[in-house]
Tab-separated table of C-alpha atoms in Angstrom:
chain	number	residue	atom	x	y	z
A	1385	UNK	CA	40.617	71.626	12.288
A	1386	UNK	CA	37.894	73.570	11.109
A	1387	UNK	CA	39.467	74.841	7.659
A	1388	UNK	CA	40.088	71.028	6.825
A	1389	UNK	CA	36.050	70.807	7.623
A	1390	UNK	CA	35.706	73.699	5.022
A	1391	UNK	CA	37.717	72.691	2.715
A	1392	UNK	CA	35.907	68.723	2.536
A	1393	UNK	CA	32.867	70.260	3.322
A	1394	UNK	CA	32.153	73.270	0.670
A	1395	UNK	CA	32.904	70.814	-2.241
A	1396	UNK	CA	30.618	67.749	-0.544
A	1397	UNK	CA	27.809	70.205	-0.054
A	1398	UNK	CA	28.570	71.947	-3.869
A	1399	UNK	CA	28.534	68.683	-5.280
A	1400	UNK	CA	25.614	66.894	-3.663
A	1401	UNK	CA	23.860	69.814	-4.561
A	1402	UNK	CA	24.376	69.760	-8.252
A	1403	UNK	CA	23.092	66.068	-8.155
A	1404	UNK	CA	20.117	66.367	-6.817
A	1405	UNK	CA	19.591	69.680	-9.278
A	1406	UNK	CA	20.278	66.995	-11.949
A	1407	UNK	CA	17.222	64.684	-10.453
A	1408	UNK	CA	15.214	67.313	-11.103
A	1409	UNK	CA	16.106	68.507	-13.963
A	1410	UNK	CA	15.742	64.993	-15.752
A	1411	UNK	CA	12.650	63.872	-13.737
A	1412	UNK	CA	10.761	66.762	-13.249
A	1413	UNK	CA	11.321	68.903	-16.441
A	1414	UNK	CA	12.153	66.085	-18.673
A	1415	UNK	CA	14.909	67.636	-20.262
A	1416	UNK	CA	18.573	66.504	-20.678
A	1417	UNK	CA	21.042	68.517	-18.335
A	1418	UNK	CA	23.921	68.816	-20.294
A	1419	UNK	CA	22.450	71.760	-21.629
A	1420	UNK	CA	21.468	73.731	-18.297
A	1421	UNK	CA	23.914	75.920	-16.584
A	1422	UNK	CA	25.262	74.516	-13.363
A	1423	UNK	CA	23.922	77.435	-11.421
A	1424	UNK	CA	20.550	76.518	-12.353
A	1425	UNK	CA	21.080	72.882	-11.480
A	1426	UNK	CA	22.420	74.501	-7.739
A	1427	UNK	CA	19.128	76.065	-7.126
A	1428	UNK	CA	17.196	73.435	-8.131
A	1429	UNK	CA	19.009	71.250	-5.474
A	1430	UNK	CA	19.016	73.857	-2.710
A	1431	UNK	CA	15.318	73.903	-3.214
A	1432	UNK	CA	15.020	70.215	-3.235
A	1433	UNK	CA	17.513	69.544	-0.440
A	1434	UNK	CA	15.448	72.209	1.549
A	1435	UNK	CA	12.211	70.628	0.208
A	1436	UNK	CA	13.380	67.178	1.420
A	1437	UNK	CA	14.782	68.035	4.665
A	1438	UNK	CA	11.747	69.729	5.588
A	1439	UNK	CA	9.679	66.677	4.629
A	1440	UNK	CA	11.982	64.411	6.756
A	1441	UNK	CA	11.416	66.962	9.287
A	1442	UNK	CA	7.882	66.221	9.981
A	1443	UNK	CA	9.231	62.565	10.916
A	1444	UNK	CA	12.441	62.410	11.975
A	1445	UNK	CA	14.614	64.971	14.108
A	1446	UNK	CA	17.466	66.406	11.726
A	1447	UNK	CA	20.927	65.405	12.804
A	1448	UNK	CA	24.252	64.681	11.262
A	1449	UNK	CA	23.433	61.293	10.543
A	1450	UNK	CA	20.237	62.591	8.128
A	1451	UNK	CA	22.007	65.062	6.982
A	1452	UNK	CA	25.612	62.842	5.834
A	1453	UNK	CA	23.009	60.701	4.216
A	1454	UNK	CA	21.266	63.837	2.530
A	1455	UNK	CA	24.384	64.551	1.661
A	1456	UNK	CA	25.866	61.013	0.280
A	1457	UNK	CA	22.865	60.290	-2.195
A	1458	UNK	CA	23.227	63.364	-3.814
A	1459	UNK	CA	27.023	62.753	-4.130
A	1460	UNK	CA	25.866	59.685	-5.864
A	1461	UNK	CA	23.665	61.408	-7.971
A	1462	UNK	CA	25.978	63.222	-9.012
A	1463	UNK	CA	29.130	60.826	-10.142
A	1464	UNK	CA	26.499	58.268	-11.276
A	1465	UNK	CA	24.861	60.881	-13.604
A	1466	UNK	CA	28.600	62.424	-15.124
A	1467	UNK	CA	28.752	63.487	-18.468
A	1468	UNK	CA	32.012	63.433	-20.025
A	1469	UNK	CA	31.715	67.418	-21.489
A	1470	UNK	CA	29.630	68.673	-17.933
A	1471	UNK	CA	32.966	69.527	-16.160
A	1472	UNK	CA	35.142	71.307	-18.720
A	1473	UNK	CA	38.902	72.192	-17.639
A	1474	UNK	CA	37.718	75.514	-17.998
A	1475	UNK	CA	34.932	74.833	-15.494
A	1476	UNK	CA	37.175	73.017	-13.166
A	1477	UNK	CA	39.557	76.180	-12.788
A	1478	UNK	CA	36.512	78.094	-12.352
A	1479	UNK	CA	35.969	75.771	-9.556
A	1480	UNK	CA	39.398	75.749	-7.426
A	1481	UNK	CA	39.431	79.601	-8.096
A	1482	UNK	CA	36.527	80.457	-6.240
A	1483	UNK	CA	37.012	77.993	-3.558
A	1484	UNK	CA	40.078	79.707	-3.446
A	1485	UNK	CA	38.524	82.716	-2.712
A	1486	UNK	CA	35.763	81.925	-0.695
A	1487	UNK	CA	38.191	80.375	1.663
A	1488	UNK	CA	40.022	83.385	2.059
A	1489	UNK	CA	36.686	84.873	2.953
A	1490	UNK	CA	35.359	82.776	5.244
A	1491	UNK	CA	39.330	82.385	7.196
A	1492	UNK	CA	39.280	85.534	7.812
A	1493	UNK	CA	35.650	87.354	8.241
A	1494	UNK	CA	35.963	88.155	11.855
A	1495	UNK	CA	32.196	89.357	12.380
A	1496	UNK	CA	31.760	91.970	16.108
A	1497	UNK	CA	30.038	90.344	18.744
A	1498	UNK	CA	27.364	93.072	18.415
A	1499	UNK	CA	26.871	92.769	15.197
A	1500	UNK	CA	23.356	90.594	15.700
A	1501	UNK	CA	22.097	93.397	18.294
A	1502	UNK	CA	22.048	96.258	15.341
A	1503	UNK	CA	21.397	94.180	12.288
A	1504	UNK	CA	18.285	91.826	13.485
A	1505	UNK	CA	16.878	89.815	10.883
């Protein structure tokens, strides 16, 4: 049950993500996105999404219920605000492969119990 989380999950958050990245872009910098990388648009939503939830924070206690409606708007943002050439085939197979991978790398990291104990943050 919780791979099928993962697997919904990775491409929700990656995708909400990338919409709010393109709210900023457009709003904030006043430029078009079609010509900034997608990476650039993902850190521009982590910072927002981190920005915003932080905000919210001060007012409201953070549960699922914020958070799947965090999660949904930027999801909007991000279908409502599709460019025909953004997603590429090319990017798309990008895409699947390294979900691909980072599945296989989050199935089976098996982390020792200890580990917290010798590596404190």
């Amino acid at each position: 049950m919780n791979i099928v989380i993962l697997l919904i999950g990775f491409p929700v958050l990656l995708f909400s993500t990338i919409g709010y990245g393109k709210l900023i872009c457009q709003f904030i910098f006043s430029r078009s996105y079609s010509s900034t990388n997608i990476g650039e648009l993902g850190l521009l939503g982590i910072i927002f999404i981190s920005f915003l939830s932080t905000l919210l924070h001060f007012f409201l206690p953070i549960n699922q219920i914020i958070n799947f409606i965090i999660y949904l708007i930027g999801i909007f943002l991000f279908l409502f605000r599709l460019e025909k050439n953004f997603l590429s085939k090319k990017k798309i197979l990008l895409f699947i492969i390294l979900l691909i991978i980072s599945f296989f790398m989050i199935a089976y990291h098996k982390p020792n119990e200890d580990w917290g104990y010798y590596h404190l943050p």
